[in-house]
Amino acid sequence: MSRQTAIDLANPRYYNNRELSWLNFNKRVLEESSDLNNPLLERMKFLAIFSSNLDEFFMVRVAGLKDQVKAGFNKPENKAGLTPKQQLNRISIKAHELVETQNRILREEILPALKEEGFLLKKPAELVDEQKRFLLDYFDNEVFPVLTPMAIDAYRPFPMLLNKSLNLVVMLQNDEPEAEMDRVAIVQVPGVLERTIEVPSEEGGTFVLLEDVLEYFIDRIFQGYVVKNVNTFRITRNADMEIHEEGARDLLLEIEKELKKRKWGAAVRLEIKSQDLDQDVLDYLLEELEIHFKDVYEIDGPIDLTFLFPFTKKLSTLREGLTYETFIPQLPIDLSSRENIFERVLQQDILFYHPYESFEPVVDFISQAADDPTVLAIKMTLYRVSGDSPIIESLKRAAEKGKQVTVLVELKARFDEENNVQWAKELEKAGCHVIYGMHNLKTHSKITLVVRKRAGQIERFVHLGTGNYNDATAKLYTDHGLITSKKEFGVDATNFFNYLSGYMNKPKYNHLVVAPFDIQDAFIKLIDEEIDNHKKYGNGRIIAKMNSLTDKRLIMKLYEASNAGVQIDCIIRGICCMRPGIPGVSENIRVISIVGRFLEHSRIYYFHHNSERNIYLSSADMMTRNMIKRVEILFPILDHTLKNRLTDFLHLQLSDTAKARYQDNEGNYHYVASDKDEIYVDSQLECLQAVYQLREDEE
């Protein structure tokens, strides 16, 4: 006890900075592109995912730090103790290293591997004459009519370039002898055209990039001028929205107004091709974009590797065996294809594990409720849904049939705001009662309540989940869900929706724990109980699986539990501000991260509780924003069989040696597998095989 009180658990040396920890996560994504256990086209996708992740990081997190610096805010953040300026400096160093690694992997690993498979990505100058004639014809007929070259002079100022658009900056000189001054023009690479163009070749599989075609034929755009220099570049802008909820009469209109501004925020990053880069051109862009040199990323290769998403899809149609084997999500273990889901839930709770188990029963649950004449009401929260969501269609159909349909659409779901505004309008038009959440809070909880009346009795069915009601991402994200007809859950769900839609004091729940604040308090209580149990029985154990861990209050409590001797295993895919393995602070804590084929998204919290096993699922990570700035739900698993299933799953993930990395006490990550003789355990592959085996055994 004396050692514990002598150590300041709030010391910044015991914490990882949030932003640098995120960059470490994206590094783990990047490492998957070099993993030869992944099929070639899947490795290419990881390069694209890395780029897409980094775009959002700059648009939101880096942009926010830059705003703080501009505002003169110089206070250190409350965990690792870095000021905004210090964070930006370290981010710049780390991000430059990662981008350089990404380009090297593409150049030295992916492109040579593609060549071995018969796929070539060439420059126009490398093509034979017949192929060049094909490109010229393509340029004149398909590309040139779409282009709008933008000259820059006193009458035509530097254009407001679209966020994430690819552009060419062209330095020109009039071919008349007396002309001395260079002229500048911008040509935007048309986003409506495919970036990869296949050119005819005897061997097949030869491609060029659209921006390289533009550069090769640039003189045809500026006839009468001599092209002195051409450079491809791309800017990333501040895309974080400032939503002024105070005094807003209609949040939907306020968000629509802010969406129009998002594309034109301040520039926060400039990516430019390093090949033949003219310093005068770079200086010119820095001045026009008002960007610092540390925010320039010189790219030795193609800019914006998100083009690899459609490119891999194209290549997969030309050659088999270069992607993961397709799999068919199976019916949940607790459900038969011939059963009515409502009748089954009346007998027992149903636990889902997506994507290994199909999301279709959840879609059917809402669809059947829409068509069931005994159903009186459907209430649900929507955070992110797919582009052609069958769930939305079911809700609209239910309202049109006269059922009471209440939908909370979270308009502030970042980068889904536009979709959600449209869904809100459609649902209202169909007769649904649409609400937008609570003042200054995001509603991130995933819950559906179906109320029906049979034989004069009210029955309530509740679905709770760790992931979104999105049938598209449910094929890629690992998530858990529960459907129950237990009365206490039904009462809790009713009170939860009434609290969101009306005026009432915060309800007292039977089983649900609801943020803001209550989930954080519940975790503190559960950890304290585990400490007490360990002192009595010596078997304290906590397993926590989540996307990110940033909340300092909870980290300090976990440090306290570690010092009390409780064994703590954390499975954290992304950001982790906690440092494990520090003597006297966190020596009983282990942190692993699993990055693989599927995005680990489920949140599971296990407390041994002297063999009683308190297990909770949640929409919430142990992040400060989830604890105090969002409406979240933490819910218990009560059924003993379902507890066993979740416990087995957690132990499987903890035994992963294929995709797991462990964090050392300096915040760095290393592959768990240290030598070739180690047993190879891919927890995601094991889950895939397990659901197939269970279904085969049942049949």
XYZ file of C-alpha atoms in Angstrom:
699
model
C 0.000 0.000 0.000
C 2.837 2.357 0.804
C 4.375 1.800 -2.626
C 1.038 2.578 -4.269
C 0.556 5.890 -2.420
C 4.159 6.890 -3.177
C 3.534 6.713 -6.932
C 1.671 9.504 -8.690
C -0.613 7.588 -11.050
C -1.384 10.847 -12.907
C 2.250 11.271 -13.982
C 2.318 12.091 -17.745
C 5.125 9.521 -18.210
C 2.558 6.766 -17.623
C 0.327 7.773 -20.545
C 0.396 7.738 -24.330
C -0.717 10.819 -26.214
C -4.048 10.210 -27.944
C -2.984 11.393 -31.406
C 0.377 9.593 -31.413
C -1.359 6.427 -30.223
C -3.770 6.729 -33.154
C -0.820 7.015 -35.550
C 0.573 3.830 -34.008
C -2.751 2.157 -34.774
C -2.605 3.305 -38.403
C 0.941 1.949 -38.532
C -0.489 -1.465 -37.609
C -2.942 -1.106 -40.491
C -0.020 -0.298 -42.782
C 1.897 -3.361 -41.579
C -0.917 -5.547 -42.923
C 0.034 -4.431 -46.450
C 3.410 -6.146 -45.963
C 2.018 -9.319 -44.386
C 2.470 -12.125 -46.917
C -0.242 -14.134 -45.144
C -2.709 -11.665 -46.673
C -3.643 -12.101 -50.368
C -2.060 -9.535 -52.680
C -5.152 -7.459 -53.437
C -6.060 -7.412 -49.734
C -2.596 -6.004 -49.017
C -3.343 -3.261 -51.539
C -6.599 -2.520 -49.729
C -4.714 -2.003 -46.484
C -2.635 0.683 -48.240
C -5.911 2.349 -49.242
C -7.357 2.016 -45.723
C -4.202 3.602 -44.302
C -4.651 6.571 -46.677
C -8.354 6.944 -45.945
C -7.696 6.821 -42.191
C -4.953 9.427 -42.477
C -7.196 11.768 -44.477
C -9.800 11.792 -41.713
C -7.108 12.201 -39.062
C -5.827 15.366 -40.735
C -9.295 16.726 -41.485
C -10.420 16.412 -37.867
C -7.686 15.815 -35.308
C -4.805 17.778 -36.881
C -7.206 20.525 -37.935
C -8.464 20.809 -34.358
C -4.940 21.131 -32.973
C -4.127 23.812 -35.538
C -7.232 25.742 -34.472
C -6.016 25.584 -30.873
C -2.599 26.947 -31.841
C -4.206 29.781 -33.846
C -6.362 30.651 -30.860
C -3.247 30.896 -28.661
C -4.215 27.857 -26.600
C -1.013 26.474 -25.098
C -2.253 24.311 -22.226
C -0.901 20.726 -22.135
C -3.419 17.925 -22.631
C -4.295 16.204 -19.372
C -2.685 12.785 -19.898
C 0.714 12.819 -21.661
C 1.165 16.544 -20.964
C 1.870 17.771 -24.520
C 0.800 21.200 -25.753
C -1.020 21.495 -29.104
C 2.158 22.760 -30.758
C 4.230 19.886 -29.351
C 1.621 17.414 -30.556
C 1.654 18.888 -34.061
C 5.453 18.659 -34.210
C 5.477 15.005 -33.157
C 2.562 14.163 -35.459
C 4.429 15.698 -38.393
C 7.557 13.608 -37.729
C 5.603 10.369 -37.267
C 3.216 10.929 -40.188
C 6.071 11.707 -42.563
C 7.795 8.458 -41.550
C 4.605 6.459 -42.114
C 3.840 8.031 -45.501
C 7.400 7.342 -46.635
C 6.981 3.704 -45.521
C 3.671 3.471 -47.375
C 5.240 4.690 -50.603
C 8.157 2.288 -50.192
C 5.797 -0.666 -49.673
C 3.867 0.236 -52.825
C 7.018 0.752 -54.875
C 9.168 -2.141 -53.594
C 6.623 -4.774 -52.548
C 3.161 -4.334 -54.068
C 3.989 -3.210 -57.611
C 6.639 -5.951 -58.131
C 4.149 -8.524 -56.784
C 1.503 -7.207 -59.204
C 4.012 -7.510 -62.031
C 4.547 -11.185 -61.160
C 0.780 -11.646 -61.541
C 0.830 -9.939 -64.936
C -0.429 -6.500 -63.857
C 1.618 -3.431 -64.757
C 1.157 0.181 -63.662
C 3.105 2.258 -66.184
C 3.824 5.859 -67.091
C 2.589 6.959 -70.553
C 6.198 7.531 -71.674
C 6.922 3.834 -71.028
C 4.252 2.656 -73.474
C 4.794 1.615 -77.074
C 3.547 3.843 -79.912
C 0.301 1.947 -80.446
C -0.593 2.286 -76.764
C 0.262 5.990 -76.814
C -2.095 6.477 -79.765
C -4.820 4.719 -77.768
C -4.188 7.090 -74.847
C -4.229 10.153 -77.103
C -7.578 9.093 -78.496
C -8.872 8.452 -74.964
C -7.619 11.849 -73.816
C -9.165 13.764 -76.724
C -12.554 12.028 -76.546
C -13.057 11.126 -72.868
C -10.890 13.432 -70.779
C -10.452 16.760 -72.593
C -14.193 17.584 -72.777
C -14.441 17.286 -68.982
C -11.440 19.474 -68.108
C -11.633 23.084 -66.972
C -8.136 24.621 -66.896
C -8.024 27.553 -64.478
C -5.619 30.364 -65.340
C -4.374 32.519 -62.463
C -3.874 36.261 -62.937
C -5.233 39.588 -61.681
C -8.698 38.779 -63.015
C -8.706 35.096 -62.124
C -7.374 34.525 -58.581
C -6.118 31.240 -57.162
C -9.143 28.933 -57.128
C -10.765 27.524 -53.989
C -9.777 23.894 -54.534
C -12.061 21.158 -53.316
C -11.002 19.172 -50.253
C -9.081 15.996 -51.206
C -9.261 16.773 -54.926
C -6.267 15.896 -57.099
C -4.850 18.789 -59.149
C -2.020 19.728 -61.474
C -0.166 23.013 -61.039
C 1.240 24.084 -64.407
C 3.960 26.713 -64.970
C 3.661 28.240 -68.447
C 5.456 30.714 -70.664
C 3.974 32.457 -73.675
C 5.795 31.295 -76.784
C 6.048 34.878 -78.058
C 9.658 36.192 -77.918
C 8.837 39.303 -75.828
C 7.011 37.327 -73.118
C 9.068 37.092 -69.914
C 6.710 36.464 -67.011
C 5.755 32.881 -66.178
C 2.063 32.135 -65.900
C 0.374 29.672 -63.592
C -2.667 27.483 -64.158
C -4.460 24.766 -62.210
C -6.061 21.709 -63.774
C -8.269 19.571 -61.570
C -8.060 15.833 -62.224
C -11.717 14.934 -62.919
C -13.105 12.928 -60.007
C -15.903 11.642 -62.242
C -13.430 9.590 -64.323
C -11.655 6.401 -63.268
C -8.131 6.982 -61.985
C -6.818 3.783 -63.568
C -7.025 3.410 -67.343
C -6.388 0.027 -68.924
C -4.451 0.223 -72.185
C -4.451 -2.569 -74.798
C -1.483 -4.916 -74.532
C -0.652 -8.393 -75.738
C -0.115 -9.695 -72.221
C -3.111 -7.767 -70.811
C -3.278 -6.020 -67.456
C -1.441 -2.783 -68.310
C -2.713 0.385 -66.626
C -1.857 4.064 -66.395
C -3.076 6.711 -63.967
C -5.362 9.498 -65.129
C -3.175 12.263 -63.672
C -0.168 10.877 -65.563
C -2.187 10.988 -68.794
C -3.104 14.621 -68.114
C 0.506 15.490 -67.447
C 1.687 13.682 -70.592
C -0.734 15.566 -72.853
C -0.700 18.843 -70.923
C 0.540 20.849 -73.937
C -2.738 20.065 -75.765
C -4.611 21.964 -73.041
C -2.431 25.096 -73.192
C -1.848 25.601 -76.894
C 0.213 28.689 -77.663
C 2.188 28.349 -74.432
C 5.336 26.478 -73.461
C 4.831 24.183 -70.471
C 7.837 24.655 -68.199
C 6.779 22.490 -65.272
C 3.877 20.282 -64.165
C 3.298 18.921 -60.667
C 0.488 16.818 -59.225
C -0.700 17.885 -55.787
C -3.581 17.426 -53.360
C -4.747 19.392 -50.351
C -6.577 18.259 -47.241
C -8.824 20.778 -45.525
C -10.274 21.259 -42.064
C -13.569 19.343 -42.284
C -14.636 19.500 -38.641
C -18.019 21.149 -38.291
C -18.884 23.788 -35.715
C -22.517 23.140 -34.911
C -24.030 25.950 -32.869
C -26.739 24.133 -30.939
C -27.373 27.070 -28.627
C -30.295 29.010 -30.029
C -30.696 26.713 -33.046
C -34.411 26.414 -33.783
C -33.940 23.418 -36.074
C -30.796 21.303 -35.799
C -31.388 19.739 -39.229
C -31.257 23.147 -40.943
C -28.195 24.154 -38.916
C -26.301 21.028 -40.036
C -27.319 21.472 -43.676
C -25.856 24.980 -43.515
C -22.575 23.737 -41.998
C -22.246 20.918 -44.544
C -21.914 23.501 -47.310
C -18.884 25.006 -45.551
C -17.042 21.708 -44.946
C -15.521 21.461 -48.438
C -13.818 24.832 -48.122
C -12.095 24.744 -44.712
C -8.514 25.893 -44.145
C -5.806 23.742 -45.748
C -4.033 21.516 -43.207
C -1.894 19.309 -45.478
C -0.306 19.517 -48.921
C 0.699 16.333 -50.750
C 2.831 16.865 -53.835
C 4.800 14.608 -56.149
C 8.505 14.750 -55.363
C 9.527 13.903 -58.947
C 10.734 17.022 -60.825
C 9.451 19.228 -57.995
C 10.381 22.875 -58.624
C 11.090 24.812 -55.412
C 9.465 27.936 -56.856
C 6.271 25.942 -57.487
C 6.294 24.618 -53.929
C 6.877 28.094 -52.482
C 4.033 29.431 -54.596
C 1.594 26.787 -53.327
C 2.676 27.281 -49.715
C 1.967 30.992 -50.009
C -1.390 30.598 -51.757
C -2.617 27.847 -49.445
C -1.204 29.517 -46.316
C 0.337 26.264 -45.187
C 3.533 25.515 -43.248
C 6.417 23.568 -44.785
C 6.056 20.893 -42.045
C 2.614 20.133 -43.486
C 4.046 19.300 -46.926
C 4.292 15.622 -47.852
C 6.492 14.963 -50.885
C 5.305 11.713 -52.446
C 7.559 9.442 -54.470
C 4.736 7.737 -56.359
C 0.992 8.176 -56.802
C -0.777 10.606 -54.483
C -3.893 9.473 -52.607
C -3.800 5.693 -52.559
C -7.528 5.451 -51.870
C -7.746 4.854 -55.641
C -6.602 1.322 -54.790
C -10.110 0.521 -53.473
C -11.735 0.506 -56.958
C -8.501 -0.682 -58.579
C -8.375 -3.868 -56.474
C -12.018 -4.495 -57.284
C -11.216 -4.196 -60.989
C -8.218 -6.518 -60.739
C -10.183 -9.119 -58.766
C -12.520 -9.509 -61.758
C -9.516 -10.248 -63.992
C -7.739 -12.760 -61.756
C -9.009 -15.147 -59.077
C -7.169 -16.150 -55.938
C -5.780 -12.721 -55.058
C -8.406 -11.849 -52.431
C -9.743 -13.468 -49.284
C -11.962 -16.454 -49.897
C -15.588 -15.395 -49.836
C -17.655 -16.640 -46.941
C -21.361 -16.725 -46.235
C -22.371 -15.415 -42.783
C -24.218 -18.161 -40.952
C -27.455 -18.060 -39.006
C -26.879 -17.390 -35.295
C -26.381 -20.516 -33.217
C -29.552 -19.689 -31.266
C -31.782 -19.441 -34.321
C -33.098 -21.861 -36.922
C -33.989 -20.782 -40.455
C -37.510 -22.130 -39.976
C -38.188 -20.246 -36.751
C -40.064 -17.019 -36.223
C -37.552 -14.777 -34.452
C -40.179 -13.346 -32.075
C -41.326 -16.789 -30.973
C -37.728 -17.874 -30.409
C -36.887 -14.794 -28.332
C -39.886 -15.494 -26.090
C -38.101 -18.749 -25.184
C -34.505 -17.481 -24.836
C -32.196 -14.551 -25.489
C -30.419 -14.571 -28.872
C -26.769 -13.502 -29.068
C -25.340 -12.388 -32.432
C -21.720 -12.258 -33.505
C -21.321 -10.395 -36.795
C -19.983 -10.792 -39.448
C -19.463 -14.501 -38.788
C -23.162 -14.737 -37.994
C -25.527 -13.008 -40.389
C -26.980 -9.548 -39.793
C -30.043 -10.568 -41.801
C -32.028 -11.754 -38.747
C -31.705 -8.241 -37.285
C -32.996 -6.772 -40.562
C -35.784 -9.383 -40.559
C -36.610 -8.570 -36.925
C -37.511 -5.015 -37.921
C -39.114 -6.040 -41.223
C -41.349 -8.619 -39.526
C -42.305 -6.064 -36.900
C -43.331 -3.656 -39.671
C -45.660 -6.252 -41.216
C -46.990 -7.901 -38.030
C -50.549 -6.643 -37.394
C -50.118 -7.226 -33.645
C -47.138 -4.839 -33.424
C -48.164 -1.451 -32.040
C -44.859 0.463 -31.981
C -41.239 0.401 -33.157
C -38.624 2.672 -31.619
C -34.948 2.736 -32.536
C -31.767 4.793 -32.694
C -29.857 5.268 -35.959
C -26.237 6.460 -36.002
C -24.857 5.195 -39.317
C -26.873 3.221 -41.873
C -26.104 1.920 -45.362
C -26.846 3.838 -48.556
C -29.878 1.724 -49.474
C -30.837 0.609 -45.987
C -33.534 -2.090 -45.798
C -34.081 -1.040 -42.184
C -35.117 2.447 -43.275
C -37.566 0.915 -45.745
C -39.077 -1.262 -43.001
C -39.530 1.733 -40.697
C -41.220 3.729 -43.456
C -43.495 0.780 -44.254
C -44.420 0.385 -40.586
C -45.380 4.058 -40.301
C -47.439 3.879 -43.489
C -49.330 0.925 -41.963
C -50.297 3.064 -39.000
C -47.821 1.812 -36.404
C -46.256 4.216 -33.924
C -42.694 4.604 -35.243
C -40.153 6.730 -33.385
C -36.631 7.067 -34.773
C -33.747 8.961 -33.253
C -31.493 9.926 -36.176
C -28.116 11.210 -35.015
C -27.483 14.126 -37.357
C -24.020 14.752 -35.893
C -22.501 11.374 -36.847
C -19.241 12.604 -38.367
C -19.054 12.309 -42.171
C -22.504 10.719 -42.214
C -24.311 13.987 -41.523
C -25.482 14.413 -45.119
C -26.842 10.848 -45.317
C -28.607 11.187 -41.988
C -30.211 14.504 -42.925
C -31.653 12.798 -45.998
C -32.855 9.775 -43.999
C -34.490 12.042 -41.425
C -36.451 13.814 -44.162
C -37.546 10.531 -45.764
C -38.679 9.038 -42.456
C -40.646 12.145 -41.524
C -42.306 12.159 -44.941
C -43.414 8.527 -44.386
C -45.042 9.438 -41.088
C -42.353 8.455 -38.589
C -41.768 10.586 -35.521
C -38.139 11.672 -35.941
C -36.033 13.175 -33.169
C -32.425 14.340 -33.387
C -31.083 13.456 -29.960
C -30.280 15.448 -26.848
C -28.811 18.910 -26.413
C -25.006 18.973 -26.867
C -24.784 15.155 -26.839
C -24.361 12.603 -29.607
C -26.636 9.582 -29.348
C -24.306 6.687 -30.080
C -26.350 3.911 -28.444
C -27.715 1.043 -30.567
C -31.169 -0.022 -29.405
C -34.511 -1.077 -30.906
C -37.771 -1.628 -29.059
C -40.708 -3.493 -30.619
C -44.028 -3.456 -28.736
C -46.828 -5.835 -29.670
C -50.125 -6.920 -28.133
C -51.318 -10.526 -28.283
C -54.200 -12.130 -26.410
C -54.647 -8.903 -24.489
C -51.020 -8.943 -23.257
C -48.268 -6.434 -24.071
C -44.977 -8.008 -25.183
C -41.749 -6.062 -25.580
C -38.739 -7.157 -27.630
C -35.426 -5.319 -27.347
C -32.365 -5.446 -29.596
C -29.145 -4.018 -28.182
C -25.843 -3.912 -30.043
C -22.227 -2.832 -30.067
C -22.385 -1.727 -33.720
C -24.492 0.314 -36.095
C -27.700 -0.739 -37.823
C -25.763 -0.908 -41.063
C -26.177 -4.047 -43.174
C -23.114 -3.101 -45.298
C -20.542 -2.596 -42.529
C -21.995 -5.607 -40.646
C -20.159 -7.726 -43.249
C -16.812 -6.121 -42.364
C -17.007 -5.111 -38.689
C -17.009 -7.571 -35.791
C -19.899 -6.729 -33.468
C -22.152 -8.398 -30.939
C -25.877 -7.955 -30.493
C -28.612 -9.281 -28.217
C -32.355 -9.692 -28.692
C -34.308 -10.292 -25.496
C -37.925 -10.333 -24.392
C -37.103 -10.116 -20.671
C -39.576 -7.763 -19.032
C -36.969 -5.648 -17.204
C -35.139 -4.909 -20.479
C -38.445 -3.920 -22.102
C -39.262 -1.519 -19.275
C -35.745 -0.051 -19.460
C -36.018 0.438 -23.233
C -39.403 2.157 -22.864
C -38.000 4.551 -20.253
C -34.895 5.170 -22.362
C -36.890 6.266 -25.424
C -39.298 8.354 -23.355
C -36.299 10.085 -21.790
C -34.896 10.883 -25.251
C -38.148 12.071 -26.806
C -39.917 13.867 -23.972
C -39.367 15.856 -20.808
C -38.639 13.649 -17.799
C -36.005 13.129 -15.137
C -33.329 10.573 -15.870
C -34.921 7.154 -15.296
C -33.745 4.463 -12.912
C -32.987 1.378 -14.961
C -33.198 -2.304 -14.055
C -30.333 -3.504 -16.271
C -29.270 -0.744 -18.661
C -26.487 1.640 -17.694
C -26.715 4.860 -19.695
C -24.108 7.559 -20.362
C -23.369 10.388 -19.940
C -21.572 9.717 -16.637
C -23.385 6.593 -15.418
C -21.272 4.151 -17.465
C -18.060 5.695 -16.167
C -19.367 5.431 -12.585
C -20.455 1.832 -13.216
C -16.987 0.890 -14.492
C -15.369 2.484 -11.431
C -17.700 0.486 -9.174
C -17.039 -2.770 -11.064
C -13.266 -2.282 -10.886
C -13.475 -1.469 -7.160
C -15.492 -4.647 -6.611
C -12.858 -6.634 -8.515
C -10.149 -5.150 -6.280
C -12.143 -6.121 -3.162
C -12.757 -9.638 -4.489
C -9.081 -10.066 -5.246
C -8.164 -9.083 -1.693
C -10.595 -11.727 -0.397
C -10.110 -14.560 -2.891
C -6.936 -13.770 -4.853
C -8.552 -14.381 -8.260
C -9.203 -10.854 -9.558
C -9.403 -10.698 -13.350
C -10.614 -8.079 -15.822
C -10.771 -8.486 -19.601
C -11.782 -5.406 -21.579
C -12.229 -5.435 -25.360
C -12.857 -2.109 -27.062
C -11.839 0.154 -29.932
C -10.061 2.807 -27.872
C -9.105 3.661 -24.283
C -8.498 7.313 -23.427
C -10.434 8.144 -20.240
C -7.903 9.141 -17.577
C -10.186 8.459 -14.616
C -10.710 4.875 -15.781
C -7.032 4.368 -16.640
C -6.010 5.484 -13.157
C -8.543 3.075 -11.652
C -7.115 0.241 -13.795
C -3.617 1.203 -12.571
C -4.951 1.005 -9.023
C -6.404 -2.443 -9.712
C -3.095 -3.589 -11.205
C -1.256 -2.458 -8.086
C -3.775 -4.424 -6.005
C -2.806 -7.561 -7.949
C -5.800 -7.827 -10.319
C -4.798 -9.385 -13.658
C -5.985 -7.136 -16.483
C -6.039 -8.010 -20.186
C -7.093 -5.344 -22.660
C -7.855 -6.037 -26.313
C -7.790 -2.558 -27.855
C -7.767 -2.176 -31.622
C -7.017 1.528 -31.863
C -6.016 4.309 -29.471
C -4.690 3.298 -26.064
C -3.497 6.043 -23.724
C -2.700 3.494 -20.989
C 0.821 2.074 -20.795
C 1.087 -1.523 -19.556
C 3.998 -3.209 -17.822
C 5.317 -0.221 -15.838
C 6.717 -1.481 -12.493
C 4.619 -0.274 -9.578
C 2.014 1.192 -11.932
C 0.735 -1.298 -14.500
C 2.841 -4.446 -14.202
C -0.291 -6.651 -14.092
C -1.771 -5.111 -17.241
C -1.362 -6.504 -20.753
C -2.567 -4.673 -23.867
C -2.882 -6.302 -27.287
C -4.255 -4.974 -30.564
C -5.713 -7.183 -33.301
C -5.770 -5.784 -36.840
C -6.864 -8.227 -39.493
C -9.368 -9.014 -42.205
C -12.305 -7.674 -40.179
C -12.383 -4.451 -38.220
C -12.620 -5.366 -34.529
C -15.502 -3.209 -33.314
C -17.281 -5.051 -30.481
C -17.018 -3.792 -26.910
C -17.011 -6.497 -24.221
C -16.249 -5.930 -20.543
C -15.557 -8.962 -18.338
C -15.192 -8.861 -14.550
C -14.415 -12.232 -12.930
C -16.170 -11.298 -9.648
C -15.041 -14.487 -7.864
C -16.328 -16.744 -10.682
C -19.702 -14.997 -10.949
C -18.518 -13.381 -14.213
C -20.147 -10.040 -14.772
C -20.081 -9.564 -18.551
C -21.326 -6.450 -20.310
C -21.630 -5.402 -23.934
C -21.742 -1.759 -24.939
C -21.892 0.804 -27.698
C -19.243 2.702 -25.721
C -15.476 2.596 -25.574
C -13.654 3.696 -22.434
C -13.136 7.133 -23.999
C -13.904 10.408 -22.287
C -16.200 11.446 -25.141
C -18.216 8.233 -24.736
C -18.385 8.622 -20.975
C -19.502 12.253 -20.746
C -20.411 13.607 -24.200
C -22.590 10.854 -25.654
C -25.722 8.905 -24.956
C -24.428 5.337 -24.708
C -25.744 2.047 -23.343
C -23.919 -0.624 -21.335
C -25.961 -3.793 -20.881
C -25.347 -7.088 -19.054
C -25.418 -10.620 -20.434
C -27.470 -12.650 -17.977
C -27.753 -16.072 -19.609
C -25.070 -18.507 -18.409
C -24.658 -20.157 -21.845
C -24.145 -16.792 -23.538
C -21.601 -15.831 -20.870
C -19.656 -19.002 -21.685
C -19.685 -18.167 -25.368
C -18.354 -14.643 -24.808
C -15.722 -15.862 -22.329
C -14.445 -18.431 -24.840
C -14.302 -15.737 -27.510
C -12.248 -13.387 -25.299
C -9.784 -16.161 -24.469
C -9.460 -16.984 -28.177
C -8.561 -13.379 -28.970
C -6.035 -13.313 -26.136
C -4.350 -16.390 -27.660
C -3.998 -14.799 -31.129
C -0.451 -15.051 -32.502
C -1.198 -14.153 -36.130
C -2.615 -10.636 -36.037
C -2.079 -9.581 -32.413
C 0.507 -7.010 -31.378
C 1.344 -6.263 -27.752
C 2.137 -2.830 -26.356
C 5.360 -2.386 -24.375
C 5.768 0.046 -21.481
C 6.986 2.784 -23.851
C 3.780 2.671 -25.922
C 5.292 0.807 -28.887
C 3.695 -2.271 -30.458
C 5.302 -5.576 -31.460
C 3.936 -8.757 -33.013
C 3.007 -11.296 -30.334
C 4.554 -14.143 -32.365
C 8.282 -13.917 -31.693
C 9.592 -16.949 -33.592
C 8.595 -19.355 -36.356
C 7.965 -22.221 -33.940
C 5.133 -20.371 -32.195
C 1.676 -21.894 -32.647
C -0.163 -19.929 -35.345
C -3.552 -18.745 -34.060
C -5.608 -16.383 -36.211
C -8.598 -15.620 -33.987
C -10.684 -14.210 -36.842
C -10.052 -17.264 -39.018
C -10.866 -19.521 -36.050
C -14.199 -17.738 -35.585
C -15.002 -18.187 -39.266
C -14.281 -21.886 -39.101
C -16.166 -22.285 -35.813
C -19.496 -20.922 -37.079
C -19.312 -23.182 -40.132
C -18.553 -26.184 -37.943
C -21.396 -25.424 -35.538
C -23.867 -25.113 -38.401
C -22.608 -28.374 -39.945
C -22.936 -30.160 -36.594
C -26.484 -28.889 -36.197
C -27.459 -30.066 -39.680
